[in-house]
mmCIF file of C-alpha atoms and ligand atoms in Angstrom:
data_model
loop_
_atom_site.group_PDB
_atom_site.id
_atom_site.type_symbol
_atom_site.label_atom_id
_atom_site.label_comp_id
_atom_site.label_asym_id
_atom_site.label_seq_id
_atom_site.Cartn_x
_atom_site.Cartn_y
_atom_site.Cartn_z
ATOM 1 C CA MET W 1 136.271 68.705 93.512
ATOM 2 C CA ILE W 2 139.781 71.556 93.318
ATOM 3 C CA ARG W 3 140.109 73.620 90.216
ATOM 4 C CA GLY W 4 142.942 76.378 90.120
ATOM 5 C CA ARG W 5 144.450 78.839 87.389
ATOM 6 C CA TYR W 6 147.200 81.015 85.702
ATOM 7 C CA ALA W 7 146.000 84.083 84.475
ATOM 8 C CA PRO W 8 148.397 85.967 83.136
ATOM 9 C CA SER W 9 148.158 89.625 81.277
ATOM 10 C CA PRO W 10 150.439 89.586 77.438
ATOM 11 C CA THR W 11 152.274 92.554 78.148
ATOM 12 C CA GLY W 12 155.748 90.837 77.982
ATOM 13 C CA GLU W 13 158.052 87.775 78.767
ATOM 14 C CA LEU W 14 157.075 86.133 82.109
ATOM 15 C CA HIS W 15 159.369 86.764 84.918
ATOM 16 C CA LEU W 16 160.714 83.708 87.089
ATOM 17 C CA GLY W 17 158.515 85.475 89.941
ATOM 18 C CA ASN W 18 156.308 84.909 87.520
ATOM 19 C CA LEU W 19 156.852 81.490 86.590
ATOM 20 C CA ARG W 20 157.049 80.781 90.286
ATOM 21 C CA SER W 21 153.965 81.382 91.254
ATOM 22 C CA ALA W 22 152.329 79.657 88.207
ATOM 23 C CA LEU W 23 154.574 76.336 88.712
ATOM 24 C CA VAL W 24 152.664 76.440 92.737
ATOM 25 C CA ALA W 25 149.375 77.524 91.868
ATOM 26 C CA TRP W 26 149.906 74.404 89.307
ATOM 27 C CA LEU W 27 151.155 72.181 91.801
ATOM 28 C CA SER W 28 148.429 72.750 94.150
ATOM 29 C CA ALA W 29 145.846 72.131 91.885
ATOM 30 C CA ARG W 30 147.532 69.303 90.364
ATOM 31 C CA SER W 31 148.480 67.745 93.386
ATOM 32 C CA GLN W 32 144.666 67.463 95.118
ATOM 33 C CA GLY W 33 143.812 65.969 91.714
ATOM 34 C CA GLY W 34 142.416 69.365 90.549
ATOM 35 C CA SER W 35 141.845 70.685 87.087
ATOM 36 C CA PHE W 36 143.923 73.729 86.030
ATOM 37 C CA LEU W 37 142.820 76.386 83.882
ATOM 38 C CA LEU W 38 144.895 78.736 81.416
ATOM 39 C CA ARG W 39 143.588 82.537 81.073
ATOM 40 C CA ILE W 40 144.850 85.057 79.137
ATOM 41 C CA GLU W 41 144.258 88.084 80.572
ATOM 42 C CA ASP W 42 144.929 90.420 77.175
ATOM 43 C CA LEU W 43 141.840 93.377 78.577
ATOM 44 C CA ASP W 44 144.282 96.187 78.631
ATOM 45 C CA SER W 45 144.214 96.185 74.944
ATOM 46 C CA GLY W 46 147.071 99.433 74.965
ATOM 47 C CA ARG W 47 149.674 96.830 76.808
ATOM 48 C CA SER W 48 148.968 93.969 75.708
ATOM 49 C CA ARG W 49 150.509 91.854 72.481
ATOM 50 C CA GLU W 50 149.295 89.215 70.268
ATOM 51 C CA GLY W 51 153.344 87.952 69.945
ATOM 52 C CA TRP W 52 153.469 87.656 73.566
ATOM 53 C CA ILE W 53 150.620 85.029 74.089
ATOM 54 C CA SER W 54 152.443 82.920 72.053
ATOM 55 C CA THR W 55 155.750 84.177 74.010
ATOM 56 C CA GLN W 56 154.457 82.615 77.029
ATOM 57 C CA VAL W 57 152.286 79.800 76.319
ATOM 58 C CA THR W 58 155.936 78.191 75.267
ATOM 59 C CA GLU W 59 157.362 79.794 78.403
ATOM 60 C CA LEU W 60 154.509 77.446 80.823
ATOM 61 C CA GLU W 61 155.079 74.549 78.680
ATOM 62 C CA THR W 62 159.303 75.217 78.549
ATOM 63 C CA ILE W 63 158.595 74.170 82.557
ATOM 64 C CA GLY W 64 156.395 71.545 82.184
ATOM 65 C CA ILE W 65 152.532 73.417 83.013
ATOM 66 C CA ASP W 66 149.748 72.053 81.384
ATOM 67 C CA TRP W 67 146.457 73.137 81.252
ATOM 68 C CA ASP W 68 143.361 71.960 80.285
ATOM 69 C CA GLY W 69 141.059 73.156 77.702
ATOM 70 C CA GLU W 70 141.492 75.343 75.247
ATOM 71 C CA PRO W 71 143.179 78.903 77.178
ATOM 72 C CA VAL W 72 140.344 81.486 77.418
ATOM 73 C CA ARG W 73 140.119 85.361 76.359
ATOM 74 C CA GLN W 74 139.425 87.551 78.066
ATOM 75 C CA SER W 75 138.767 89.811 74.862
ATOM 76 C CA GLU W 76 136.634 88.045 73.650
ATOM 77 C CA ARG W 77 134.014 87.816 76.806
ATOM 78 C CA GLY W 78 132.991 91.263 76.952
ATOM 79 C CA ASP W 79 129.456 89.971 77.027
ATOM 80 C CA LEU W 80 130.122 89.108 80.591
ATOM 81 C CA TYR W 81 131.464 91.583 81.830
ATOM 82 C CA ARG W 82 128.962 93.958 80.309
ATOM 83 C CA ALA W 83 126.138 92.047 82.014
ATOM 84 C CA ALA W 84 127.930 92.267 85.767
ATOM 85 C CA LEU W 85 128.173 96.050 84.910
ATOM 86 C CA GLU W 86 124.948 96.095 83.995
ATOM 87 C CA ARG W 87 123.750 94.115 87.241
ATOM 88 C CA LEU W 88 125.953 96.368 89.724
ATOM 89 C CA ASP W 89 123.740 99.423 87.583
ATOM 90 C CA ARG W 90 120.826 98.167 88.471
ATOM 91 C CA ALA W 91 121.430 97.662 92.201
ATOM 92 C CA GLY W 92 121.975 101.819 91.825
ATOM 93 C CA LEU W 93 126.442 100.877 92.824
ATOM 94 C CA ILE W 94 128.466 102.089 89.924
ATOM 95 C CA TYR W 95 128.700 106.069 89.537
ATOM 96 C CA GLU W 96 130.349 107.871 86.507
ATOM 97 C CA CYS W 97 134.118 109.551 87.148
ATOM 98 C CA PHE W 98 135.427 112.038 85.269
ATOM 99 C CA CYS W 99 138.805 112.621 87.651
ATOM 100 C CA THR W 100 142.297 112.535 85.314
ATOM 101 C CA ARG W 101 144.840 110.766 86.627
ATOM 102 C CA ARG W 102 146.185 114.158 88.672
ATOM 103 C CA GLU W 103 143.191 115.211 90.102
ATOM 104 C CA ILE W 104 143.178 111.663 91.865
ATOM 105 C CA ALA W 105 146.480 111.756 92.960
ATOM 106 C CA GLU W 106 146.263 114.899 94.326
ATOM 107 C CA ALA W 107 142.813 114.527 95.896
ATOM 108 C CA ALA W 108 144.028 110.765 96.951
ATOM 109 C CA SER W 109 147.315 112.354 99.159
ATOM 110 C CA ALA W 110 145.097 114.056 101.650
ATOM 111 C CA PRO W 111 143.917 111.431 104.346
ATOM 112 C CA HIS W 112 140.249 109.915 104.190
ATOM 113 C CA GLY W 113 138.623 108.656 106.906
ATOM 114 C CA ASP W 114 139.115 104.839 106.925
ATOM 115 C CA LEU W 115 140.529 104.916 103.211
ATOM 116 C CA PRO W 116 143.811 103.073 103.110
ATOM 117 C CA GLU W 117 146.588 105.375 100.991
ATOM 118 C CA GLY W 118 146.086 106.062 97.042
ATOM 119 C CA ALA W 119 142.581 105.181 97.318
ATOM 120 C CA TYR W 120 139.912 107.256 95.012
ATOM 121 C CA PRO W 121 138.220 109.560 97.666
ATOM 122 C CA GLY W 122 135.066 109.552 95.950
ATOM 123 C CA THR W 123 134.910 112.958 94.130
ATOM 124 C CA CYS W 124 132.613 112.294 91.910
ATOM 125 C CA ARG W 125 130.399 110.190 93.518
ATOM 126 C CA ASP W 126 127.544 112.509 94.648
ATOM 127 C CA LEU W 127 127.883 115.014 91.739
ATOM 128 C CA THR W 128 124.626 116.452 91.428
ATOM 129 C CA THR W 129 122.578 116.219 87.638
ATOM 130 C CA ALA W 130 123.539 119.686 86.501
ATOM 131 C CA GLU W 131 127.604 118.514 87.386
ATOM 132 C CA ARG W 132 127.153 115.402 85.630
ATOM 133 C CA GLU W 133 125.725 116.908 82.613
ATOM 134 C CA GLU W 134 128.758 119.385 82.763
ATOM 135 C CA CYS W 135 131.398 116.856 82.770
ATOM 136 C CA ARG W 136 130.010 115.568 80.196
ATOM 137 C CA THR W 137 129.454 118.023 77.706
ATOM 138 C CA SER W 138 133.201 118.614 78.810
ATOM 139 C CA GLY W 139 133.748 116.107 76.316
ATOM 140 C CA ARG W 140 136.150 113.987 78.957
ATOM 141 C CA PRO W 141 135.033 110.439 78.590
ATOM 142 C CA PRO W 142 134.189 108.957 82.205
ATOM 143 C CA ALA W 143 135.217 106.121 83.524
ATOM 144 C CA LEU W 144 132.789 103.278 85.978
ATOM 145 C CA ARG W 145 133.975 103.226 89.578
ATOM 146 C CA VAL W 146 131.343 101.250 92.274
ATOM 147 C CA ARG W 147 129.581 102.840 95.094
ATOM 148 C CA ALA W 148 131.886 100.268 98.187
ATOM 149 C CA GLY W 149 130.596 103.052 100.962
ATOM 150 C CA ALA W 150 134.094 102.155 102.402
ATOM 151 C CA ALA W 151 133.216 98.553 103.125
ATOM 152 C CA ARG W 152 135.242 96.198 105.408
ATOM 153 C CA ILE W 153 135.967 92.865 104.033
ATOM 154 C CA ALA W 154 138.757 90.002 105.665
ATOM 155 C CA PHE W 155 139.601 86.934 103.928
ATOM 156 C CA LEU W 156 141.888 84.389 105.142
ATOM 157 C CA ASP W 157 144.667 83.807 102.689
ATOM 158 C CA GLY W 158 146.633 80.569 103.192
ATOM 159 C CA ILE W 159 150.364 82.838 103.386
ATOM 160 C CA HIS W 160 149.523 85.814 105.115
ATOM 161 C CA GLY W 161 146.938 84.451 107.898
ATOM 162 C CA GLU W 162 143.959 87.160 108.901
ATOM 163 C CA VAL W 163 144.213 89.747 105.777
ATOM 164 C CA GLU W 164 141.293 93.079 106.475
ATOM 165 C CA GLY W 165 140.598 95.592 103.742
ATOM 166 C CA VAL W 166 139.021 98.706 103.197
ATOM 167 C CA VAL W 167 136.915 98.816 99.836
ATOM 168 C CA ASP W 168 137.378 102.091 97.926
ATOM 169 C CA ASP W 169 135.264 103.089 94.527
ATOM 170 C CA PHE W 170 137.641 101.157 92.141
ATOM 171 C CA VAL W 171 136.929 101.723 88.704
ATOM 172 C CA VAL W 172 135.136 99.054 86.595
ATOM 173 C CA ARG W 173 134.957 99.842 83.298
ATOM 174 C CA ARG W 174 138.001 102.687 82.535
ATOM 175 C CA ASN W 175 137.669 105.800 80.512
ATOM 176 C CA ASP W 176 138.963 104.422 77.738
ATOM 177 C CA GLY W 177 136.448 101.788 77.466
ATOM 178 C CA ASP W 178 138.302 98.778 78.206
ATOM 179 C CA PHE W 179 136.709 97.101 81.468
ATOM 180 C CA ALA W 180 138.780 96.768 84.049
ATOM 181 C CA TYR W 181 140.958 93.728 85.888
ATOM 182 C CA ASN W 182 139.069 93.334 89.135
ATOM 183 C CA LEU W 183 135.861 93.476 87.464
ATOM 184 C CA ALA W 184 137.141 91.091 84.734
ATOM 185 C CA VAL W 185 139.045 88.309 87.359
ATOM 186 C CA VAL W 186 135.943 88.185 89.387
ATOM 187 C CA VAL W 187 133.411 87.193 86.877
ATOM 188 C CA ASP W 188 135.838 85.002 85.010
ATOM 189 C CA ASP W 189 137.173 83.282 87.988
ATOM 190 C CA ALA W 190 132.961 82.836 88.630
ATOM 191 C CA ASP W 191 132.074 81.557 85.677
ATOM 192 C CA GLN W 192 135.462 78.889 85.214
ATOM 193 C CA GLY W 193 134.208 77.659 88.256
ATOM 194 C CA VAL W 194 137.823 78.580 90.047
ATOM 195 C CA THR W 195 138.004 77.242 93.644
ATOM 196 C CA GLU W 196 141.300 78.347 94.388
ATOM 197 C CA VAL W 197 143.721 81.514 94.078
ATOM 198 C CA VAL W 198 146.977 81.833 93.926
ATOM 199 C CA ARG W 199 148.767 85.083 92.909
ATOM 200 C CA GLY W 200 151.608 86.720 93.818
ATOM 201 C CA ASP W 201 150.907 89.409 96.971
ATOM 202 C CA ASP W 202 151.036 92.307 94.947
ATOM 203 C CA LEU W 203 147.135 91.629 94.159
ATOM 204 C CA LEU W 204 146.902 90.935 97.731
ATOM 205 C CA ASP W 205 145.119 94.416 97.934
ATOM 206 C CA SER W 206 142.807 93.484 95.246
ATOM 207 C CA THR W 207 141.082 90.876 96.809
ATOM 208 C CA PRO W 208 138.821 92.649 99.018
ATOM 209 C CA ARG W 209 137.819 94.432 96.308
ATOM 210 C CA GLN W 210 136.514 91.341 94.412
ATOM 211 C CA LEU W 211 135.328 90.079 96.859
ATOM 212 C CA TRP W 212 133.137 92.638 97.663
ATOM 213 C CA LEU W 213 132.522 92.191 93.721
ATOM 214 C CA TYR W 214 131.673 88.342 94.224
ATOM 215 C CA ARG W 215 129.040 89.425 97.126
ATOM 216 C CA GLU W 216 127.155 92.233 94.921
ATOM 217 C CA LEU W 217 127.216 90.429 92.037
ATOM 218 C CA GLY W 218 125.710 86.679 94.502
ATOM 219 C CA LEU W 219 128.822 85.025 92.666
ATOM 220 C CA ASP W 220 130.129 81.752 94.593
ATOM 221 C CA GLU W 221 134.120 82.927 96.114
ATOM 222 C CA PRO W 222 136.646 81.230 94.968
ATOM 223 C CA SER W 223 137.093 79.493 98.380
ATOM 224 C CA ALA W 224 141.190 79.355 99.077
ATOM 225 C CA TRP W 225 143.346 82.314 98.193
ATOM 226 C CA PHE W 226 146.914 81.891 98.265
ATOM 227 C CA HIS W 227 149.242 85.579 97.934
ATOM 228 C CA LEU W 228 153.137 84.869 96.773
ATOM 229 C CA PRO W 229 155.705 86.942 97.444
ATOM 230 C CA LEU W 230 158.006 88.553 95.366
ATOM 231 C CA MET W 231 160.542 85.912 94.522
ATOM 232 C CA LEU W 232 164.484 87.374 95.131
ATOM 233 C CA GLY W 233 167.522 86.604 94.094
ATOM 234 C CA PRO W 234 170.101 84.775 97.427
ATOM 235 C CA ASP W 235 171.469 88.452 98.300
ATOM 236 C CA GLY W 236 167.744 89.455 98.494
ATOM 237 C CA ARG W 237 167.175 91.574 96.368
ATOM 238 C CA ARG W 238 164.732 91.887 93.388
ATOM 239 C CA LEU W 239 165.506 89.632 90.839
ATOM 240 C CA ALA W 240 167.706 89.929 87.694
ATOM 241 C CA LYS W 241 170.327 89.055 85.508
ATOM 242 C CA ARG W 242 173.040 88.942 88.411
ATOM 243 C CA HIS W 243 171.806 85.888 89.531
ATOM 244 C CA GLY W 244 171.385 84.241 87.017
ATOM 245 C CA GLY W 245 168.732 85.827 84.800
ATOM 246 C CA ALA W 246 165.520 87.322 85.366
ATOM 247 C CA THR W 247 163.195 85.640 82.654
ATOM 248 C CA ILE W 248 163.823 81.688 80.853
ATOM 249 C CA GLU W 249 165.200 83.382 77.904
ATOM 250 C CA GLU W 250 168.332 84.792 80.100
ATOM 251 C CA TRP W 251 168.517 81.625 81.526
ATOM 252 C CA LEU W 252 168.709 79.098 79.072
ATOM 253 C CA GLU W 253 171.499 81.844 77.653
ATOM 254 C CA SER W 254 173.335 81.057 80.684
ATOM 255 C CA GLY W 255 174.008 77.792 79.525
ATOM 256 C CA ARG W 256 171.125 76.253 81.940
ATOM 257 C CA THR W 257 168.565 73.653 81.835
ATOM 258 C CA PRO W 258 164.664 73.629 82.122
ATOM 259 C CA GLU W 259 164.470 71.149 85.081
ATOM 260 C CA GLY W 260 167.607 73.230 86.575
ATOM 261 C CA LEU W 261 165.234 76.201 86.334
ATOM 262 C CA ILE W 262 162.495 74.241 87.571
ATOM 263 C CA SER W 263 164.634 73.144 90.558
ATOM 264 C CA ASP W 264 165.385 76.234 91.092
ATOM 265 C CA LEU W 265 162.021 77.619 91.705
ATOM 266 C CA ALA W 266 161.182 74.417 93.772
ATOM 267 C CA ALA W 267 164.202 74.754 95.960
ATOM 268 C CA SER W 268 163.029 78.709 96.515
ATOM 269 C CA LEU W 269 159.368 77.182 98.002
ATOM 270 C CA GLY W 270 161.454 74.877 99.894
ATOM 271 C CA LEU W 271 160.374 71.595 97.610
ATOM 272 C CA ALA W 272 163.524 70.692 96.006
ATOM 273 C CA GLU W 273 167.097 70.785 96.719
ATOM 274 C CA PRO W 274 168.663 73.953 95.253
ATOM 275 C CA GLY W 275 170.978 72.324 91.788
ATOM 276 C CA SER W 276 169.048 69.342 91.309
ATOM 277 C CA GLU W 277 167.222 68.633 88.029
ATOM 278 C CA CYS W 278 164.094 67.686 88.326
ATOM 279 C CA PRO W 279 160.716 67.890 85.867
ATOM 280 C CA ALA W 280 157.853 69.723 87.413
ATOM 281 C CA SER W 281 155.794 66.534 87.450
ATOM 282 C CA ALA W 282 158.232 65.446 89.964
ATOM 283 C CA LEU W 283 157.567 67.515 92.420
ATOM 284 C CA ILE W 284 153.427 66.676 91.903
ATOM 285 C CA PRO W 285 153.496 64.616 94.772
ATOM 286 C CA ARG W 286 155.884 66.687 96.886
ATOM 287 C CA PHE W 287 153.950 69.797 96.601
ATOM 288 C CA GLU W 288 152.688 70.356 100.896
ATOM 289 C CA TRP W 289 151.616 73.984 101.629
ATOM 290 C CA ASP W 290 153.624 73.996 104.684
ATOM 291 C CA ALA W 291 156.892 73.812 102.934
ATOM 292 C CA VAL W 292 155.779 76.743 100.857
ATOM 293 C CA ARG W 293 154.378 78.752 103.673
ATOM 294 C CA ALA W 294 158.027 78.095 105.854
ATOM 295 C CA ALA W 295 159.752 79.651 102.488
ATOM 296 C CA ALA W 296 157.007 82.495 102.197
ATOM 297 C CA ARG W 297 158.114 83.564 105.604
ATOM 298 C CA ARG W 298 161.815 83.111 105.352
HETATM 299 N N1 LIG K 1 146.247 89.342 85.569
HETATM 300 C C1 LIG K 1 147.708 89.715 86.535
HETATM 301 C C2 LIG K 1 148.754 89.912 86.170
HETATM 302 O O1 LIG K 1 149.004 89.475 85.439
HETATM 303 C C3 LIG K 1 146.858 88.034 86.658
HETATM 304 C C4 LIG K 1 144.925 87.902 87.320
HETATM 305 C C5 LIG K 1 145.329 87.285 88.918
HETATM 306 O O2 LIG K 1 145.898 86.091 89.170
HETATM 307 O O3 LIG K 1 144.184 87.642 89.384
HETATM 308 O O4 LIG K 1 149.166 90.418 87.523
#
C-alpha cells in the first residue's frame, strides 16, 4: 500500500512552490489508490507559530488536497525522538558538539577530505574527557551530532536519477534542546509507514543523511523518493508577485480562482493546459510521473 505525506513547517504562508510539491505528493499517492498524511513539522520552537498551522491547512484545503486521519504534530512526539536518540547513543553514534555557528562556518570553509562544502568537519568528535568537561563548565549548551564516519550513501530519485552523498556528522538535537529535522522526519516517516517521499529538491542533500539514520536505527525506508525542482515563473526567475502571486493570498487577490491556480500549477508539471480551470481531483486520473519528470527537466 502506497502512503504519501506532506510535512510543512508552520513558519509562514505556503509558497506556490510548496503547494505544487504538496499537490504532486497527493496526486501520486491518490492516483495509486494510496493514503496520504499531513504532518505538521513544528519542532523549531523559535520559528513555528500556531497561527500558521491553520493558515496552511486552509491553503491546502483551498487547492483541494485532503488527507487521512488527523494531522500529527511533531511538537507532541518528543518521546519518540528521545527514544531514537537513546538508541543511537547506546550504539556509540552520538557526541556533544560545543561549536558556535561562527566556529563551524570558519572550520567548514577549509577543505576536509571527502566531506561536501559546508559540512561539519568533526571538531568536537574526539574531545578528551577533560576537554569535554571544560566545555561543559563553560556553560555553553552542546548540540548532539552523529558519528557518521563520512559514510557514502546512494539512492535512486524519481526525478534526479542516481544520487550519491557523503554523510557528515549532522546535528540530531540542537543546542537549544529542539530535536533536529533530520532525526524527526526519519522517526516519523518510519513510524507512520510512509512509503513515498515527495518534496522540494532543497532537501535532496538531506536524503543520504536520512537514509543513514534509517539504517542505523534499523527502520524501514521509504521505497520511493522524488525531489521536485523549485518552481519558477514563465521568465525562469524565482516566483514572485509580478508573476501573479507567490502565495495563494496574492493569487486570489489578483482576481483568480483556486481552480485556475490548480491548473496553472498542474500546467507547470505537464499535467494540464495552462489557463484551464480544473479541480485537483480531476487531475488524479491524469497523473503521470513521466510528465512531471519531463516538465521538471525543462
Ligand atoms: N518540514 C520540511 C519543510 O517544510 C519538509 C520536510 C520533508 O518533506 O521531508 O521544509
